[in-house]
Tab-separated table of C-alpha atoms and ligand atoms in Angstrom:
chain	number	residue	atom	x	y	z
A	1	MET	CA	-7.995	-14.410	16.876
A	2	LYS	CA	-5.191	-12.698	18.889
A	3	THR	CA	-5.086	-12.056	22.730
A	4	LEU	CA	-2.608	-9.534	23.561
A	5	SER	CA	-2.179	-7.786	26.858
A	6	ARG	CA	-0.885	-4.251	28.059
A	7	LEU	CA	2.609	-3.802	28.066
A	8	VAL	CA	3.392	-2.876	31.899
A	9	GLN	CA	7.204	-1.886	32.780
A	10	THR	CA	8.915	-2.652	29.514
A	11	GLY	CA	8.349	-0.810	26.235
A	12	LEU	CA	9.477	-1.913	23.015
A	13	THR	CA	13.184	-1.628	22.331
A	14	GLY	CA	16.003	-2.944	19.604
A	15	THR	CA	16.741	-2.485	16.256
A	16	ILE	CA	14.315	-4.261	13.834
A	17	ARG	CA	13.723	-4.364	10.195
A	18	VAL	CA	10.391	-4.518	8.124
A	19	PRO	CA	9.376	-6.553	5.435
A	20	GLY	CA	10.030	-5.278	1.423
A	21	ASP	CA	7.265	-2.369	0.469
A	22	LYS	CA	4.160	-3.883	-0.815
A	23	SER	CA	3.677	-0.979	-3.697
A	24	ILE	CA	7.429	-1.802	-5.172
A	25	SER	CA	7.362	-5.445	-4.998
A	26	HIS	CA	3.936	-5.781	-6.894
A	27	ARG	CA	5.119	-3.404	-9.426
A	28	ALA	CA	8.607	-5.591	-9.675
A	29	VAL	CA	6.846	-8.820	-10.688
A	30	MET	CA	4.732	-7.167	-12.662
A	31	PHE	CA	7.380	-5.125	-14.823
A	32	GLY	CA	9.758	-7.939	-14.758
A	33	SER	CA	6.689	-10.239	-16.147
A	34	ILE	CA	6.178	-7.780	-19.080
A	35	ALA	CA	10.143	-7.251	-19.520
A	36	HIS	CA	12.681	-9.056	-21.895
A	37	GLY	CA	14.947	-11.084	-20.203
A	38	LYS	CA	15.641	-12.313	-16.621
A	39	THR	CA	14.641	-9.917	-13.766
A	40	MET	CA	15.665	-10.519	-10.499
A	41	VAL	CA	14.081	-8.915	-7.132
A	42	ASP	CA	15.729	-9.216	-3.719
A	43	GLY	CA	13.451	-7.945	-0.464
A	44	PHE	CA	10.402	-8.868	-2.222
A	45	LEU	CA	7.314	-8.619	0.302
A	46	PRO	CA	5.951	-12.536	0.434
A	47	GLY	CA	2.687	-11.320	1.483
A	48	GLU	CA	-0.957	-12.522	0.462
A	49	ASP	CA	-0.905	-9.611	-1.745
A	50	CYS	CA	2.229	-9.779	-3.782
A	51	LEU	CA	1.696	-13.668	-3.898
A	52	SER	CA	-1.711	-12.697	-5.812
A	53	THR	CA	-0.040	-10.837	-8.415
A	54	ILE	CA	2.580	-13.680	-8.890
A	55	ASP	CA	-0.201	-16.179	-9.086
A	56	CYS	CA	-2.168	-13.879	-11.725
A	57	PHE	CA	1.294	-13.591	-13.826
A	58	ARG	CA	1.970	-17.337	-13.992
A	59	LYS	CA	-1.589	-17.909	-15.337
A	60	LEU	CA	-0.960	-15.360	-18.004
A	61	GLY	CA	1.890	-17.470	-18.867
A	62	VAL	CA	5.093	-16.106	-17.249
A	63	GLU	CA	7.599	-18.059	-15.598
A	64	ILE	CA	8.284	-16.782	-12.176
A	65	ARG	CA	10.217	-18.399	-8.931
A	66	GLN	CA	9.853	-17.570	-5.906
A	67	GLU	CA	11.695	-18.086	-2.458
A	68	ASN	CA	10.535	-15.939	0.595
A	69	ASP	CA	12.360	-12.983	-0.454
A	70	HIS	CA	14.042	-13.395	-3.563
A	71	VAL	CA	11.840	-13.717	-6.914
A	72	VAL	CA	13.296	-14.237	-10.329
A	73	ILE	CA	11.209	-13.847	-13.396
A	74	ASN	CA	11.816	-14.849	-17.139
A	75	GLY	CA	9.728	-12.250	-19.099
A	76	ASN	CA	9.175	-12.626	-22.666
A	77	GLY	CA	8.009	-8.603	-23.502
A	78	ILE	CA	3.840	-7.890	-22.983
A	79	GLU	CA	3.537	-10.016	-26.169
A	80	GLY	CA	4.679	-13.015	-24.145
A	81	LEU	CA	1.798	-13.048	-21.990
A	82	ARG	CA	-0.787	-15.960	-22.749
A	83	GLU	CA	-4.545	-16.045	-22.747
A	84	PRO	CA	-5.379	-17.456	-19.301
A	85	LYS	CA	-7.214	-20.787	-18.354
A	86	ASP	CA	-8.552	-20.070	-15.292
A	87	ILE	CA	-9.799	-16.711	-13.859
A	88	LEU	CA	-7.439	-13.915	-12.266
A	89	ASP	CA	-7.856	-13.949	-8.975
A	90	VAL	CA	-6.698	-10.765	-7.012
A	91	GLY	CA	-7.669	-11.860	-3.417
A	92	ASN	CA	-7.979	-8.778	-1.366
A	93	SER	CA	-5.363	-6.473	-3.347
A	94	GLY	CA	-6.278	-3.490	-4.957
A	95	THR	CA	-3.149	-2.691	-6.532
A	96	THR	CA	-3.164	-6.276	-8.178
A	97	CYS	CA	-6.465	-5.746	-9.565
A	98	ARG	CA	-6.156	-2.017	-10.934
A	99	LEU	CA	-2.626	-2.363	-12.683
A	100	LEU	CA	-3.292	-5.980	-13.871
A	101	LEU	CA	-6.048	-4.178	-15.990
A	102	GLY	CA	-3.565	-1.796	-17.134
A	103	VAL	CA	-1.168	-4.731	-18.428
A	104	LEU	CA	-4.587	-6.344	-20.106
A	105	ALA	CA	-5.622	-3.246	-21.748
A	106	ASN	CA	-3.883	-4.204	-24.986
A	107	THR	CA	-3.578	-8.024	-24.880
A	108	PRO	CA	-5.453	-9.956	-28.159
A	109	PHE	CA	-7.258	-12.411	-25.724
A	110	HIS	CA	-9.975	-12.669	-22.921
A	111	SER	CA	-9.127	-12.618	-19.311
A	112	CYS	CA	-11.518	-12.386	-16.133
A	113	VAL	CA	-10.567	-10.782	-12.955
A	114	ILE	CA	-12.040	-11.460	-9.530
A	115	GLY	CA	-11.152	-10.537	-6.093
A	116	ASP	CA	-12.549	-11.398	-2.247
A	117	ASP	CA	-15.375	-9.739	-0.764
A	118	SER	CA	-13.427	-6.566	-0.030
A	119	ILE	CA	-12.438	-6.432	-3.484
A	120	ALA	CA	-15.880	-6.651	-4.643
A	121	LYS	CA	-16.707	-3.401	-3.165
A	122	ARG	CA	-13.946	-1.339	-4.447
A	123	PRO	CA	-14.703	0.905	-7.311
A	124	MET	CA	-12.972	-0.236	-10.554
A	125	ASN	CA	-14.693	2.544	-12.939
A	126	ARG	CA	-11.614	4.756	-12.028
A	127	VAL	CA	-9.476	2.418	-14.215
A	128	THR	CA	-11.879	0.684	-16.460
A	129	GLY	CA	-13.220	4.353	-17.577
A	130	PRO	CA	-9.640	5.617	-19.023
A	131	LEU	CA	-8.947	1.841	-20.239
A	132	ARG	CA	-12.174	1.995	-22.272
A	133	GLU	CA	-11.559	5.413	-23.616
A	134	MET	CA	-8.229	4.003	-24.901
A	135	GLY	CA	-9.970	1.447	-26.748
A	136	THR	CA	-9.979	-1.645	-24.467
A	137	LYS	CA	-13.377	-3.632	-24.357
A	138	ILE	CA	-14.231	-4.274	-20.792
A	139	ASP	CA	-17.446	-5.305	-18.486
A	140	GLY	CA	-18.179	-6.399	-15.147
A	141	ARG	CA	-20.515	-6.205	-12.555
A	142	ASP	CA	-22.611	-2.679	-12.522
A	143	THR	CA	-21.043	-2.220	-16.006
A	144	GLY	CA	-17.837	-2.743	-15.272
A	145	ASN	CA	-17.569	-0.988	-12.067
A	146	TYR	CA	-17.040	-3.956	-9.882
A	147	THR	CA	-15.711	-7.304	-10.028
A	148	PRO	CA	-15.757	-9.776	-11.637
A	149	ILE	CA	-14.548	-7.617	-14.765
A	150	SER	CA	-13.970	-9.344	-17.866
A	151	ILE	CA	-11.457	-7.634	-20.282
A	152	ARG	CA	-10.492	-8.056	-23.820
A	153	GLY	CA	-7.661	-5.701	-25.383
A	154	GLY	CA	-8.245	-3.400	-28.038
A	155	SER	CA	-6.170	-1.518	-30.340
A	156	LEU	CA	-5.293	1.414	-27.908
A	157	LYS	CA	-5.179	5.107	-28.547
A	158	ALA	CA	-2.835	6.881	-26.247
A	159	ILE	CA	-4.983	9.928	-24.492
A	160	ASP	CA	-4.748	13.170	-22.599
A	161	TYR	CA	-6.258	12.137	-19.048
A	162	VAL	CA	-7.222	14.273	-16.091
A	163	SER	CA	-7.534	12.130	-13.336
A	164	PRO	CA	-10.314	13.193	-11.108
A	165	VAL	CA	-8.590	11.171	-8.105
A	166	GLY	CA	-5.158	11.418	-6.926
A	167	SER	CA	-4.397	7.687	-7.231
A	168	ALA	CA	-1.182	6.110	-8.002
A	169	GLN	CA	-3.515	3.124	-8.944
A	170	VAL	CA	-4.927	4.784	-11.902
A	171	LYS	CA	-1.970	6.920	-12.622
A	172	SER	CA	0.142	3.146	-13.207
A	173	ALA	CA	-3.070	1.864	-15.109
A	174	VAL	CA	-3.301	4.012	-17.554
A	175	LEU	CA	0.665	4.249	-18.060
A	176	LEU	CA	0.916	0.518	-18.405
A	177	ALA	CA	-1.824	0.756	-20.819
A	178	GLY	CA	-0.021	3.805	-22.446
A	179	LEU	CA	2.981	1.865	-23.023
A	180	GLN	CA	0.781	-0.417	-25.477
A	181	ALA	CA	-1.193	2.605	-27.289
A	182	ASP	CA	-0.161	4.367	-30.563
A	183	GLY	CA	1.277	8.119	-29.409
A	184	THR	CA	1.710	9.621	-26.212
A	185	THR	CA	-0.240	9.289	-23.296
A	186	THR	CA	-0.494	12.028	-20.672
A	187	LEU	CA	-1.958	11.720	-17.322
A	188	THR	CA	-2.711	15.146	-15.003
A	189	GLU	CA	-3.477	14.060	-11.252
A	190	PRO	CA	-5.122	16.688	-8.932
A	191	HIS	CA	-2.313	15.844	-6.358
A	192	HIS	CA	0.761	13.910	-6.510
A	193	SER	CA	0.167	10.260	-5.515
A	194	ARG	CA	3.458	7.848	-5.179
A	195	ASP	CA	5.546	7.710	-7.782
A	196	HIS	CA	6.874	3.974	-7.979
A	197	THR	CA	5.846	3.596	-11.326
A	198	GLU	CA	7.557	6.274	-12.738
A	199	ARG	CA	10.744	5.332	-10.962
A	200	MET	CA	10.791	1.696	-11.703
A	201	LEU	CA	9.590	1.988	-15.948
A	202	ARG	CA	12.853	3.958	-15.661
A	203	ALA	CA	15.103	1.389	-14.219
A	204	PHE	CA	13.579	-1.089	-16.539
A	205	GLY	CA	14.460	1.078	-19.476
A	206	CYS	CA	11.919	3.362	-20.292
A	207	GLU	CA	11.413	7.205	-21.154
A	208	VAL	CA	8.828	8.607	-18.761
A	209	VAL	CA	8.231	12.438	-18.736
A	210	VAL	CA	7.309	14.171	-15.276
A	211	ASN	CA	6.049	17.929	-15.269
A	212	ASP	CA	4.799	18.783	-11.863
A	213	LEU	CA	1.375	16.785	-11.595
A	214	THR	CA	1.628	15.494	-15.287
A	215	VAL	CA	3.319	12.275	-16.280
A	216	SER	CA	3.352	10.997	-19.944
A	217	LEU	CA	5.029	8.240	-21.984
A	218	LYS	CA	5.292	7.154	-25.771
A	219	GLY	CA	3.411	4.229	-26.727
A	220	GLY	CA	5.712	1.062	-27.927
A	221	GLN	CA	8.463	1.446	-25.292
A	222	SER	CA	9.677	-2.217	-24.263
A	223	LEU	CA	11.000	-2.960	-20.862
A	224	THR	CA	14.101	-4.478	-20.583
A	225	ALA	CA	15.024	-7.033	-17.509
A	226	THR	CA	17.112	-5.951	-14.560
A	227	HIS	CA	17.298	-6.346	-10.782
A	228	ILE	CA	15.401	-4.918	-8.258
A	229	GLU	CA	16.137	-4.373	-4.621
A	230	VAL	CA	12.899	-3.680	-2.844
A	231	PRO	CA	13.853	-1.564	0.252
A	232	GLY	CA	11.598	-2.246	3.927
A	233	ASP	CA	7.981	-0.687	3.728
A	234	ILE	CA	7.103	2.586	5.139
A	235	SER	CA	3.612	1.800	5.590
A	236	SER	CA	4.925	-1.294	7.710
A	237	ALA	CA	7.439	0.578	9.853
A	238	ALA	CA	4.788	3.143	10.501
A	239	PHE	CA	3.071	0.634	13.023
A	240	TYR	CA	6.235	0.296	15.172
A	241	LEU	CA	7.217	4.379	14.574
A	242	VAL	CA	3.952	5.116	16.451
A	243	ALA	CA	4.261	2.311	18.986
A	244	GLY	CA	8.157	3.673	19.593
A	245	ALA	CA	6.658	7.078	20.033
A	246	ILE	CA	3.309	6.088	22.433
A	247	VAL	CA	4.164	2.988	24.390
A	248	PRO	CA	6.396	4.109	27.543
A	249	ASN	CA	10.148	3.194	27.705
A	250	SER	CA	10.385	2.426	24.138
A	251	ASP	CA	13.249	2.971	21.834
A	252	LEU	CA	13.479	1.661	18.611
A	253	THR	CA	15.346	1.551	15.176
A	254	ILE	CA	13.958	0.331	11.910
A	255	GLU	CA	16.678	-0.154	9.550
A	256	LYS	CA	16.438	0.049	5.611
A	257	VAL	CA	12.813	1.443	5.222
A	258	GLY	CA	12.158	3.040	2.098
A	259	ILE	CA	12.102	6.769	2.299
A	260	ASN	CA	10.402	7.752	-0.933
A	261	PRO	CA	9.285	11.506	-0.673
A	262	THR	CA	5.817	10.743	-2.031
A	263	ARG	CA	5.478	7.907	0.822
A	264	THR	CA	7.230	9.592	4.191
A	265	GLY	CA	4.064	11.714	5.517
A	266	ILE	CA	4.129	9.549	8.581
A	267	VAL	CA	7.752	10.738	9.543
A	268	ASP	CA	6.714	14.453	9.030
A	269	VAL	CA	3.279	14.302	10.951
A	270	LEU	CA	5.193	12.099	13.864
A	271	LYS	CA	7.944	15.573	13.975
A	272	GLU	CA	4.946	17.885	14.164
A	273	MET	CA	2.925	16.165	16.688
A	274	GLY	CA	6.508	16.240	18.684
A	275	ALA	CA	7.835	12.912	18.594
A	276	GLU	CA	11.533	12.316	18.432
A	277	VAL	CA	11.998	10.775	15.529
A	278	THR	CA	15.476	10.937	13.253
A	279	VAL	CA	16.357	9.644	9.954
A	280	THR	CA	19.798	8.715	9.132
A	281	ASN	CA	21.932	6.409	7.029
A	282	GLN	CA	20.146	7.556	3.971
A	283	GLN	CA	20.860	6.287	0.730
A	284	THR	CA	19.897	7.555	-2.418
A	285	GLU	CA	21.603	6.051	-5.056
A	286	THR	CA	19.400	3.568	-5.961
A	287	SER	CA	16.057	4.146	-7.781
A	288	GLU	CA	14.040	4.049	-4.696
A	289	PRO	CA	15.870	5.934	-1.411
A	290	PHE	CA	16.133	4.428	2.010
A	291	ALA	CA	17.537	4.888	5.263
A	292	ASP	CA	17.317	4.202	9.098
A	293	VAL	CA	14.677	5.550	11.499
A	294	HIS	CA	14.781	5.979	14.883
A	295	ILE	CA	12.112	6.578	17.486
A	296	LYS	CA	11.730	7.010	21.229
A	297	THR	CA	8.722	7.154	23.540
A	298	SER	CA	7.649	10.808	23.310
A	299	SER	CA	5.159	13.362	24.605
A	300	LEU	CA	2.834	14.083	21.370
A	301	GLU	CA	0.499	17.117	20.952
A	302	GLY	CA	-2.615	17.139	18.378
A	303	ILE	CA	-2.314	18.626	14.948
A	304	GLU	CA	-4.049	19.243	11.841
A	305	ILE	CA	-3.725	16.629	8.782
A	306	SER	CA	-4.960	17.591	5.282
A	307	GLY	CA	-4.329	18.499	1.756
A	308	ASP	CA	-1.240	17.673	0.028
A	309	LEU	CA	-0.097	15.383	3.024
A	310	ILE	CA	-2.807	13.329	2.903
A	311	PRO	CA	-1.922	11.120	0.194
A	312	ARG	CA	1.878	11.030	1.523
A	313	LEU	CA	0.462	8.841	4.198
A	314	ILE	CA	-2.976	7.823	3.320
A	315	ASP	CA	-2.464	3.764	4.350
A	316	GLU	CA	-0.972	5.536	7.602
A	317	ILE	CA	-4.044	7.337	8.848
A	318	PRO	CA	-5.228	4.036	10.863
A	319	ILE	CA	-2.034	4.200	12.707
A	320	ILE	CA	-1.793	7.720	13.188
A	321	ALA	CA	-5.448	8.185	14.563
A	322	LEU	CA	-4.258	5.803	17.188
A	323	ALA	CA	-1.120	7.981	17.960
A	324	ALA	CA	-3.667	11.118	17.984
A	325	THR	CA	-5.487	9.272	21.372
A	326	GLN	CA	-2.473	9.663	22.920
A	327	ALA	CA	-1.487	13.126	21.914
A	328	LYS	CA	-2.264	16.122	23.921
A	329	GLY	CA	-5.242	18.357	22.690
A	330	THR	CA	-7.481	17.697	19.348
A	331	THR	CA	-6.128	16.260	15.995
A	332	VAL	CA	-8.164	16.959	13.183
A	333	ILE	CA	-7.850	14.425	9.624
A	334	LYS	CA	-9.569	16.147	6.962
A	335	ASP	CA	-9.276	15.763	2.989
A	336	ALA	CA	-9.388	11.817	3.200
A	337	ALA	CA	-12.751	10.809	1.916
A	338	GLU	CA	-10.331	7.919	-0.260
A	339	LEU	CA	-10.216	6.042	3.215
A	340	LYS	CA	-13.944	4.991	2.255
A	341	VAL	CA	-13.024	2.930	-0.224
A	342	LYS	CA	-9.741	0.925	0.869
A	343	GLU	CA	-9.868	-2.695	2.225
A	344	THR	CA	-12.724	-1.434	4.690
A	345	ASN	CA	-14.178	2.190	4.939
A	346	ARG	CA	-11.322	3.073	6.717
A	347	ILE	CA	-13.306	6.079	8.439
A	348	ASP	CA	-15.682	4.049	9.928
A	349	THR	CA	-13.576	0.852	11.167
A	350	VAL	CA	-10.988	3.247	12.673
A	351	VAL	CA	-13.596	5.352	14.488
A	352	ASN	CA	-16.031	2.296	15.439
A	353	GLU	CA	-12.756	-0.269	16.849
A	354	LEU	CA	-10.903	2.831	18.682
A	355	LYS	CA	-14.124	3.787	20.409
A	356	LYS	CA	-14.591	0.505	21.491
A	357	LEU	CA	-11.318	0.693	23.318
A	358	GLY	CA	-12.352	3.947	25.084
A	359	ALA	CA	-11.031	6.746	22.680
A	360	GLN	CA	-12.957	9.953	22.141
A	361	ILE	CA	-12.826	9.914	18.245
A	362	GLU	CA	-15.761	10.748	15.668
A	363	ALA	CA	-15.862	10.741	11.733
A	364	THR	CA	-16.700	13.400	9.592
A	365	GLU	CA	-17.359	13.549	6.040
A	366	ASP	CA	-13.831	13.277	4.997
A	367	GLY	CA	-11.725	12.152	7.831
A	368	MET	CA	-12.001	12.331	11.599
A	369	ILE	CA	-11.744	14.268	15.174
A	370	ILE	CA	-9.323	12.707	17.651
A	371	HIS	CA	-9.163	14.159	21.471
A	372	GLY	CA	-6.615	13.026	23.467
A	373	LYS	CA	-5.157	11.761	25.533
A	374	ALA	CA	-7.276	8.717	26.450
A	375	ASP	CA	-7.110	5.925	28.569
A	376	LEU	CA	-7.735	2.701	26.510
A	377	VAL	CA	-9.198	-0.141	28.153
A	378	GLY	CA	-8.893	-3.736	26.610
A	379	THR	CA	-12.163	-5.630	25.303
A	380	THR	CA	-13.084	-7.649	21.892
A	381	VAL	CA	-12.189	-5.710	19.188
A	382	ASP	CA	-12.377	-6.664	15.053
A	383	SER	CA	-9.870	-6.150	11.960
A	384	HIS	CA	-12.759	-6.287	9.667
A	385	GLY	CA	-10.256	-8.164	7.388
A	386	ASP	CA	-8.034	-4.824	6.752
A	387	HIS	CA	-4.523	-5.731	7.698
A	388	ARG	CA	-3.963	-2.200	8.624
A	389	ILE	CA	-6.679	-2.374	10.878
A	390	GLY	CA	-5.589	-5.550	12.700
A	391	MET	CA	-1.966	-3.789	13.227
A	392	MET	CA	-3.324	-0.840	14.383
A	393	LEU	CA	-5.143	-2.778	17.299
A	394	ALA	CA	-2.336	-5.055	17.915
A	395	ILE	CA	-0.217	-1.718	18.789
A	396	ALA	CA	-3.138	-0.351	20.737
A	397	SER	CA	-3.331	-3.746	22.968
A	398	CYS	CA	0.234	-2.603	23.971
A	399	LEU	CA	-1.280	0.677	25.896
A	400	ALA	CA	-4.448	-0.552	26.583
A	401	ASP	CA	-5.262	-1.681	30.136
A	402	GLY	CA	-6.139	-5.806	30.414
A	403	GLU	CA	-6.432	-7.840	27.629
A	404	THR	CA	-7.671	-6.921	23.864
A	405	VAL	CA	-8.763	-8.972	21.923
A	406	ILE	CA	-8.369	-9.185	18.116
A	407	GLN	CA	-10.819	-10.859	15.638
A	408	ASN	CA	-9.691	-11.865	12.421
A	409	SER	CA	-6.156	-10.900	13.140
A	410	GLU	CA	-4.796	-13.061	9.999
A	411	ALA	CA	-5.554	-10.195	7.995
A	412	VAL	CA	-2.327	-9.115	8.954
A	413	HIS	CA	-0.597	-11.748	6.213
A	414	VAL	CA	-2.023	-9.597	3.276
A	415	SER	CA	1.239	-7.191	4.104
A	416	TYR	CA	3.133	-8.268	7.163
A	417	PRO	CA	3.132	-12.079	7.334
A	418	ALA	CA	5.355	-12.060	10.676
A	419	PHE	CA	3.848	-9.149	12.205
A	420	PHE	CA	2.781	-10.887	15.342
A	421	GLU	CA	6.005	-12.934	15.816
A	422	GLN	CA	7.931	-9.927	15.705
A	423	LEU	CA	5.600	-7.678	18.219
A	424	GLU	CA	5.875	-10.698	20.356
A	425	GLN	CA	9.864	-10.693	20.144
A	426	LEU	CA	9.819	-7.172	20.786
A	427	ARG	CA	7.355	-7.201	24.048
A	428	LYS	CA	9.765	-9.652	25.690
B	1	SPQ	O1	-3.441	-2.515	-3.081
B	1	SPQ	P1	-4.807	-2.116	-2.157
B	1	SPQ	O2	-5.482	-2.744	-1.511
B	1	SPQ	O3	-5.161	-0.922	-2.585
B	1	SPQ	O4	-3.920	-1.275	-0.535
B	1	SPQ	C1	-3.505	0.049	0.058
B	1	SPQ	C2	-3.043	-0.703	1.451
B	1	SPQ	O5	-3.629	-0.012	2.767
B	1	SPQ	O6	-2.041	-1.464	1.425
B	1	SPQ	C3	-4.749	0.428	-0.006
B	1	SPQ	F1	-5.805	-0.163	0.608
B	1	SPQ	O7	-2.809	0.473	-0.542
B	1	SPQ	C4	-2.501	1.416	-1.917
B	1	SPQ	C5	-2.377	2.705	-1.539
B	1	SPQ	O8	-3.576	3.215	-0.677
B	1	SPQ	C6	-1.291	0.811	-2.702
B	1	SPQ	C7	-1.069	1.595	-3.739
B	1	SPQ	C8	0.017	1.333	-4.848
B	1	SPQ	O9	0.568	0.284	-4.651
B	1	SPQ	O10	-0.227	1.835	-6.046
B	1	SPQ	C9	-1.648	2.817	-3.674
B	1	SPQ	C10	-2.508	3.698	-2.755
B	1	SPQ	O11	-3.805	3.451	-3.345
B	1	SPQ	P2	-3.824	4.795	-4.598
B	1	SPQ	O12	-4.373	4.498	-5.757
B	1	SPQ	O13	-5.497	5.702	-3.854
B	1	SPQ	O14	-2.976	5.770	-4.690
């Protein structure tokens, strides 16, 4: 539990860095584990989710050394993985669960995958469906839709899969299985999801062909160890970008933030809302581009957020909703039904928790409608075990009159272990 009070005169000022990108950190460990040779990772996110990924691959026999944000992985190829003696526990991490199933799709042994109470409610048939079509033997609760899931590799045949959801986790699981299948696997998605897997497979020496919404790769390619530098996580930076825009007297620079175009919807939305946000020092020669992002207190206007923009900011919707409470006019968020199957039902948790603070916000079937500008008043709120809700509420406390008590605040350790310490520093 955390108790935070309103920032009265001082805003949030200074230059900071946020921890490494969660999506890229997971993939660095997974791809390093199935590559041949020694992979070095710098800028790794030592949050609970990515530590779950390390734990699972250690149980699969991979030697991994991790010290803070530096990781060394001794990979022996996918064929070097060994039958785990124990269950593989993904904790709270949907990415670990779904990508791991793709890795295990062809392994000649049995594994059992479980997670926490939140994972147990998240649908896995979006991944187990195509993997079964390829030949993997999978069972689990509700015939393989929910954890615990038991999996034994089959001899895989490539598929041409049209995914009903635009999901990087589905795309990545099918591509990881496709690497182990006979023939060329193709996946088409309804809209562009984040492309870290495609970029990183290339960095590990694989050929991946992308043609608009379709991605394909030939089976039988092996990965060669490499050095991965993980940029700062734009989803973590988003909390400070919104804080910088809505907390009076703020002026913040966040250095070395990943600016992969499939992830920068938050910057586009803040600009459209009228925020003074600038992106400088862009470095594009690495496989994942990064830059410094600067923001200062701005007056915001409500906008509509929908369509192709949604996957580019899906994880930022909780903090965007808070920004919308401080914008003049109405903000409408549509086409975001995927929020219902995240760590919590993020439509309900965002709406219920912000309402407790006095926001005028209502849930819709596929998003929410927020009327600004609201005067927030501190009270007891709850992250419900969802890291992004916990951090959004902490930023809200900087504006809310009086004290805000955040229950289950430790959920932030999933993606941002030092979040509260850093916020305290900035508040001084
Ligand atoms: O890993 P997890 O629990 O699914 O994490 C979340 C998050 O808020 O951190 C979603 F709840 O991010 C997903 C993201 O929503 C991480 C991810 C990835 O690394 O591939 C992709 C997104 O999900 P998807 O499958 O809908 O594209």
